[in-house]
Coordinates of C-alpha atoms in Angstrom, one line a residue:
X1 CA -53.3 146.4 -23.6
X2 CA -52.9 149.3 -26.1
X3 CA -49.2 149.7 -25.2
X4 CA -48.6 145.9 -25.6
X5 CA -50.3 145.9 -29.0
X6 CA -48.2 148.8 -30.3
X7 CA -45.0 147.2 -29.1
X8 CA -46.1 144.0 -30.8
X9 CA -46.6 145.9 -34.0
X10 CA -43.1 147.4 -33.9
X11 CA -41.7 143.9 -33.3
X12 CA -43.6 142.6 -36.4
X13 CA -43.0 145.7 -38.5
X14 CA -43.8 145.3 -42.2
X15 CA -41.0 144.8 -44.6
X16 CA -40.8 144.4 -48.4
X17 CA -40.0 140.7 -48.1
X18 CA -42.1 138.1 -46.3
X19 CA -40.8 137.1 -43.0
X20 CA -42.3 134.2 -41.1
X21 CA -44.2 135.1 -38.0
X22 CA -42.7 134.0 -34.7
X23 CA -45.6 132.2 -33.2
X24 CA -44.0 131.6 -29.8
X25 CA -43.1 135.3 -29.5
X26 CA -46.7 136.2 -30.2
X27 CA -48.0 133.8 -27.7
X28 CA -45.9 135.6 -25.0
X29 CA -46.9 139.1 -26.1
X30 CA -50.6 138.4 -26.1
X31 CA -50.6 135.8 -23.3
X32 CA -52.8 133.7 -25.6
X33 CA -52.8 130.6 -23.4
X34 CA -54.7 132.6 -20.7
X35 CA -57.4 133.8 -23.1
X36 CA -59.6 130.8 -22.6
X37 CA -59.0 130.2 -18.9
X38 CA -62.2 129.3 -17.0
X39 CA -63.4 130.9 -13.8
X40 CA -63.3 127.7 -11.9
X41 CA -60.5 127.3 -9.3
X42 CA -57.8 124.8 -9.9
X43 CA -57.5 121.8 -7.6
X44 CA -54.3 120.1 -6.5
X45 CA -55.7 116.6 -6.7
X46 CA -53.8 114.0 -8.6
X47 CA -57.0 112.9 -10.4
X48 CA -57.4 116.4 -11.8
X49 CA -53.8 116.4 -13.1
X50 CA -54.5 113.1 -14.8
X51 CA -57.6 114.5 -16.4
X52 CA -55.6 117.5 -17.8
X53 CA -53.1 115.1 -19.2
X54 CA -55.8 113.1 -20.9
X55 CA -57.2 116.3 -22.5
X56 CA -53.8 117.2 -23.8
X57 CA -53.3 113.7 -25.2
X58 CA -56.6 113.8 -27.0
X59 CA -55.8 117.2 -28.5
X60 CA -52.5 116.0 -29.9
X61 CA -54.1 112.9 -31.3
X62 CA -56.7 114.9 -33.2
X63 CA -54.0 117.1 -34.8
X64 CA -54.4 117.5 -38.6
X65 CA -52.0 115.3 -40.7
X66 CA -48.6 116.9 -41.1
X67 CA -49.3 119.7 -38.5
X68 CA -47.9 120.2 -35.0
X69 CA -50.2 120.7 -32.1
X70 CA -49.4 121.7 -28.6
X71 CA -51.5 123.5 -25.9
X72 CA -54.4 124.4 -28.3
X73 CA -52.0 125.8 -30.9
X74 CA -52.1 124.2 -34.4
X75 CA -49.1 124.9 -36.6
X76 CA -49.5 124.0 -40.2
X77 CA -47.1 126.3 -41.9
X78 CA -44.8 125.4 -44.9
X79 CA -46.7 122.3 -45.8
X80 CA -47.8 123.2 -49.4
X81 CA -51.5 123.0 -48.3
X82 CA -54.0 124.1 -51.0
X83 CA -56.9 124.3 -48.6
X84 CA -57.6 124.7 -44.8
X85 CA -57.3 121.3 -43.0
X86 CA -60.6 119.8 -42.0
X87 CA -59.5 118.1 -38.8
X88 CA -58.7 121.1 -36.6
X89 CA -59.8 120.5 -33.0
X90 CA -62.8 122.6 -31.9
X91 CA -61.0 124.1 -28.8
X92 CA -58.1 125.5 -30.8
X93 CA -56.9 129.0 -29.8
X94 CA -54.3 129.7 -32.5
X95 CA -53.9 128.4 -36.1
X96 CA -50.7 129.0 -38.1
X97 CA -51.3 128.4 -41.8
X98 CA -48.7 130.8 -43.2
X99 CA -46.6 130.1 -46.2
X100 CA -48.8 127.6 -47.9
X101 CA -50.7 127.6 -51.3
X102 CA -54.2 128.1 -50.0
X103 CA -56.3 129.9 -52.7
X104 CA -59.7 130.2 -51.1
X105 CA -61.3 130.4 -47.6
X106 CA -64.6 128.6 -47.7
X107 CA -67.7 129.1 -45.6
X108 CA -67.2 126.1 -43.3
X109 CA -63.3 126.1 -43.0
X110 CA -63.5 127.5 -39.5
X111 CA -67.1 126.7 -38.6
X112 CA -66.6 125.0 -35.3
X113 CA -63.7 127.1 -34.0
X114 CA -65.7 129.4 -31.8
X115 CA -62.8 129.8 -29.3
X116 CA -60.2 130.9 -31.9
X117 CA -58.1 133.9 -30.7
X118 CA -55.5 134.1 -33.5
X119 CA -55.6 133.1 -37.2
X120 CA -52.5 133.5 -39.4
X121 CA -53.0 133.1 -43.2
X122 CA -49.9 135.0 -44.3
X123 CA -48.2 134.3 -47.5
X124 CA -50.7 132.1 -49.4
X125 CA -52.5 132.6 -52.7
X126 CA -55.8 133.6 -51.2
X127 CA -58.0 135.6 -53.7
X128 CA -61.4 134.7 -52.3
X129 CA -62.9 134.6 -48.8
X130 CA -66.5 133.6 -48.3
X131 CA -68.7 136.3 -46.7
X132 CA -69.6 133.8 -43.9
X133 CA -66.1 132.4 -43.4
X134 CA -65.6 134.2 -40.0
X135 CA -69.1 133.8 -38.6
X136 CA -69.3 132.6 -35.0
X137 CA -65.8 133.7 -34.3
X138 CA -66.6 136.3 -31.7
X139 CA -63.4 135.6 -29.7
X140 CA -61.0 136.2 -32.7
X141 CA -58.6 139.0 -31.9
X142 CA -55.7 138.6 -34.3
X143 CA -56.3 138.2 -38.0
X144 CA -53.3 138.2 -40.4
X145 CA -54.0 138.1 -44.1
X146 CA -50.9 139.7 -45.5
X147 CA -49.1 138.6 -48.7
X148 CA -52.0 137.2 -50.5
X149 CA -54.1 138.1 -53.6
X150 CA -57.1 139.8 -52.1
X151 CA -58.7 142.6 -54.1
X152 CA -61.0 144.0 -51.4
X153 CA -61.5 143.9 -47.7
X154 CA -63.2 140.7 -46.7
X155 CA -66.9 141.0 -45.8
X156 CA -68.3 140.5 -42.3
X157 CA -65.1 140.7 -40.4
X158 CA -65.4 139.8 -36.7
X159 CA -66.2 142.9 -34.7
X160 CA -63.9 142.2 -31.7
X161 CA -60.7 142.0 -33.7
X162 CA -57.8 143.8 -32.0
X163 CA -55.3 143.6 -34.9
X164 CA -55.9 143.2 -38.6
X165 CA -52.9 143.0 -41.0
X166 CA -53.8 142.9 -44.7
X167 CA -50.8 144.5 -46.3
X168 CA -49.1 143.3 -49.5
X169 CA -52.3 142.2 -51.3
X170 CA -54.0 143.7 -54.4
X171 CA -56.6 145.8 -52.7
X172 CA -57.4 148.9 -54.7
X173 CA -60.9 149.7 -53.2
X174 CA -62.1 150.1 -49.7
X175 CA -65.8 149.7 -49.9
X176 CA -68.3 151.6 -47.7
X177 CA -68.8 150.2 -44.2
X178 CA -65.8 147.8 -44.8
X179 CA -64.9 148.1 -41.1
X180 CA -68.3 148.9 -39.6
X181 CA -68.7 148.2 -35.9
X182 CA -65.1 147.4 -35.4
X183 CA -64.8 149.5 -32.2
X184 CA -62.1 147.2 -30.6
X185 CA -59.6 147.4 -33.5
X186 CA -56.3 148.8 -32.3
X187 CA -54.0 148.1 -35.3
X188 CA -54.9 148.2 -39.0
X189 CA -52.0 147.6 -41.4
X190 CA -52.9 148.0 -45.1
X191 CA -49.6 149.0 -46.7
X192 CA -48.3 147.8 -50.1
X193 CA -51.8 147.7 -51.7
X194 CA -52.6 149.8 -54.9
X195 CA -55.0 152.1 -53.0
X196 CA -55.6 155.6 -54.4
X197 CA -57.7 158.3 -52.8
X198 CA -60.5 157.6 -55.3
X199 CA -60.5 154.0 -54.2
X200 CA -61.5 154.9 -50.6
X201 CA -65.3 155.1 -50.7
X202 CA -67.1 157.7 -48.6
X203 CA -68.0 156.0 -45.3
X204 CA -65.4 153.2 -45.7
X205 CA -64.5 153.7 -42.0
X206 CA -68.0 154.4 -40.7
X207 CA -68.6 153.4 -37.0
X208 CA -65.0 152.3 -36.6
X209 CA -62.4 153.0 -34.0
X210 CA -58.7 152.3 -34.3
X211 CA -55.4 153.6 -32.9
X212 CA -52.8 152.7 -35.4
X213 CA -53.3 152.9 -39.2
X214 CA -50.7 152.4 -41.9
X215 CA -51.3 152.8 -45.6
X216 CA -47.7 153.1 -46.9
X217 CA -46.4 152.2 -50.3
X218 CA -49.8 152.9 -51.9
X219 CA -51.0 155.4 -54.5
X220 CA -52.3 158.2 -52.3
X221 CA -51.8 161.7 -53.6
X222 CA -53.3 163.4 -50.5
X223 CA -54.0 162.6 -46.9
X224 CA -57.4 160.8 -46.7
X225 CA -60.0 163.0 -44.9
X226 CA -62.4 160.3 -43.8
X227 CA -60.2 158.1 -41.7
X228 CA -61.2 157.2 -38.1
X229 CA -61.0 160.2 -35.8
X230 CA -59.7 158.0 -33.0
X231 CA -56.3 157.6 -34.6
X232 CA -53.2 158.1 -32.4
X233 CA -50.8 156.9 -35.1
X234 CA -51.1 157.5 -38.9
X235 CA -48.4 156.4 -41.3
X236 CA -48.6 157.2 -45.0
X237 CA -45.0 156.8 -46.0
X238 CA -43.9 156.0 -49.6
X239 CA -46.9 157.6 -51.3
X240 CA -47.3 160.5 -53.8
X241 CA -48.7 163.1 -51.4
X242 CA -47.7 166.6 -52.7
X243 CA -48.9 168.9 -49.9
X244 CA -50.6 169.1 -46.5
X245 CA -53.6 171.4 -46.4
X246 CA -55.6 172.8 -43.5
X247 CA -58.5 170.4 -43.9
X248 CA -56.3 167.3 -44.1
X249 CA -55.7 166.9 -40.4
X250 CA -58.8 168.5 -39.0
X251 CA -60.3 165.1 -37.9
X252 CA -57.2 163.7 -36.2
X253 CA -56.9 165.7 -33.0
X254 CA -55.7 162.7 -31.0
X255 CA -52.7 162.0 -33.2
X256 CA -49.4 161.3 -31.3
X257 CA -47.3 160.2 -34.3
X258 CA -47.6 161.2 -38.0
X259 CA -45.5 159.5 -40.7
X260 CA -45.3 161.2 -44.1
X261 CA -41.8 160.3 -45.1
X262 CA -40.8 159.5 -48.7
X263 CA -43.6 161.5 -50.4
X264 CA -43.4 164.5 -52.6
X265 CA -44.6 167.2 -50.1
X266 CA -43.5 170.7 -51.1
X267 CA -45.3 172.7 -48.4
X268 CA -47.4 172.4 -45.3
X269 CA -50.2 175.0 -45.3
X270 CA -50.2 177.5 -42.4
X271 CA -52.6 176.4 -39.7
X272 CA -52.6 172.7 -40.6
X273 CA -50.6 171.6 -37.6
X274 CA -52.9 173.4 -35.2
X275 CA -55.4 170.6 -35.5
X276 CA -53.0 168.0 -34.0
X277 CA -52.0 169.7 -30.7
X278 CA -51.1 166.4 -28.9
X279 CA -48.6 165.3 -31.6
X280 CA -45.3 163.9 -30.2
X281 CA -43.5 162.8 -33.4
X282 CA -43.6 164.0 -37.0
X283 CA -41.8 162.3 -39.9
X284 CA -41.4 164.5 -43.0
X285 CA -38.1 163.4 -44.2
X286 CA -37.3 162.6 -47.8
X287 CA -39.8 165.1 -49.3
X288 CA -39.4 168.4 -51.2
X289 CA -39.9 170.9 -48.4
X290 CA -38.1 174.3 -48.7
X291 CA -38.9 175.6 -45.3
X292 CA -39.8 174.3 -41.8
X293 CA -43.6 173.9 -41.7
X294 CA -45.3 177.0 -40.1
X295 CA -46.9 176.4 -36.7
X296 CA -44.3 173.8 -35.5
X297 CA -43.3 176.0 -32.7
X298 CA -46.8 176.0 -31.2
X299 CA -46.9 172.2 -30.6
X300 CA -46.3 171.9 -26.9
X301 CA -45.7 168.2 -26.8
X302 CA -43.7 167.7 -29.9
X303 CA -40.4 165.8 -29.2
X304 CA -39.2 164.3 -32.5
X305 CA -39.2 165.8 -36.0
X306 CA -37.5 164.4 -39.0
X307 CA -36.8 166.9 -41.8
X308 CA -33.7 165.3 -43.4
X309 CA -33.3 164.8 -47.1
X310 CA -35.5 167.8 -48.2
X311 CA -34.7 171.1 -49.9
X312 CA -34.7 173.3 -46.8
X313 CA -32.4 176.2 -47.4
X314 CA -32.9 178.3 -44.3
X315 CA -34.0 177.8 -40.7
X316 CA -35.5 180.7 -38.6
X317 CA -34.6 181.2 -34.9
X318 CA -38.3 180.6 -33.9
X319 CA -39.1 177.8 -36.3
X320 CA -38.9 175.1 -33.7
X321 CA -39.3 176.8 -30.3
X322 CA -42.1 179.0 -28.9
X323 CA -41.6 182.6 -28.1
X324 CA -41.3 183.8 -24.5
X325 CA -45.0 184.2 -24.1
X326 CA -45.6 180.5 -24.8
X327 CA -44.6 177.4 -22.9
X328 CA -43.4 174.1 -24.3
X329 CA -44.4 171.1 -22.2
X330 CA -41.8 168.7 -23.6
X331 CA -38.2 169.3 -24.9
X332 CA -37.1 168.0 -28.3
X333 CA -35.3 164.7 -28.0
X334 CA -34.7 164.4 -31.8
X335 CA -34.4 166.9 -34.6
X336 CA -32.9 165.8 -38.0
X337 CA -31.9 168.3 -40.6
X338 CA -29.0 166.7 -42.4
X339 CA -29.0 166.3 -46.2
X340 CA -30.6 169.8 -46.8
X341 CA -29.1 172.8 -48.6
X342 CA -29.0 174.8 -45.3
X343 CA -25.5 174.8 -43.7
X344 CA -25.5 174.1 -40.0
X345 CA -23.2 177.1 -39.2
X346 CA -25.8 179.4 -40.7
X347 CA -28.4 178.3 -38.1
X348 CA -28.4 180.4 -34.9
X349 CA -27.7 178.5 -31.7
X350 CA -30.8 179.9 -30.1
X351 CA -32.9 178.0 -32.7
X352 CA -32.6 174.9 -30.7
X353 CA -33.1 176.4 -27.2
X354 CA -35.9 174.0 -26.5
X355 CA -33.9 170.9 -27.3
X356 CA -32.8 168.5 -24.6
X357 CA -29.1 168.8 -25.7
X358 CA -26.7 168.6 -28.5
X359 CA -27.1 164.8 -28.9
X360 CA -30.7 165.4 -29.9
X361 CA -29.6 167.3 -33.0
X362 CA -28.6 165.7 -36.3
X363 CA -27.2 168.3 -38.6
X364 CA -24.6 168.2 -41.4
X365 CA -23.6 169.6 -44.7
X366 CA -25.7 169.1 -47.8
X367 CA -24.1 166.8 -50.2
X368 CA -25.2 166.2 -53.8
X369 CA -24.3 162.8 -55.3

């Protein structure tokens, strides 16, 4: 399930411009139509087939005006709606309300939808969500609130959510216990919100477990130190982070991928990388580094490193690969160093002795525009 969710996230990766969600593709990825299947065995009798058809007909008949309903999926996107329709069938599994003009989610908007698995409210004008709007929604797994006008994390989010996407809002503060009890959350996307380090209250991620967290295009000047320790992927691209210090990564020993591209990082303090021994991929491109970060050669599982578009003017023979007394468990499959002042012919060939081959290297001359 974790692998499926991360592939789904890559498929739906966040961009600057709103792009409609492909509902049918999501249904396939998450196998949504199987989420509410009963434990009773299916019979082959014609009478049972007739009953199933009757249920389907009743469901379509109850469809909200202007919407399309099929197999417990209610699609009401692009209708100019200013509020959530009242006639949504109680056994609905997925609701698509993206690209409307809804301004508020009220207490009773989803009151009877106890079987709901996925709710898409992307690209509306939502600035207010009632604290009890998501009550009795214990089966909700996907909640997309991106491209709205929210100023803080909604209160009382369902505890069993697997994926929460709330990027491109106006959130500047993450209040204490905002995600408390959300032990099932795999993906949290919060990019393109005006979040500064001072806006993350101490304890904001208390009692929370998540695998993938992205806070890109925000106002962070340092790596937050109080994020969930369960993280396997952390992406903080397009911020204003100036350096990486020893204490910045001490909590995140399970990290497999770290994204710090397009910041203002000038140096990585010696010993910082020792706290992420399982790391597979590091993105530090488009920063202001002058040297390869110390300790890189001790990371046994590191396979991909992006250092292009920095100010690196020299590369040591042992910067990437361990010495003879140490063993590297995985060879590099990708090293990028282009668009740096260092000239590729000045780098000793032995520098890349632990790379899988020449195709894994991306070098080149430094060119100033």
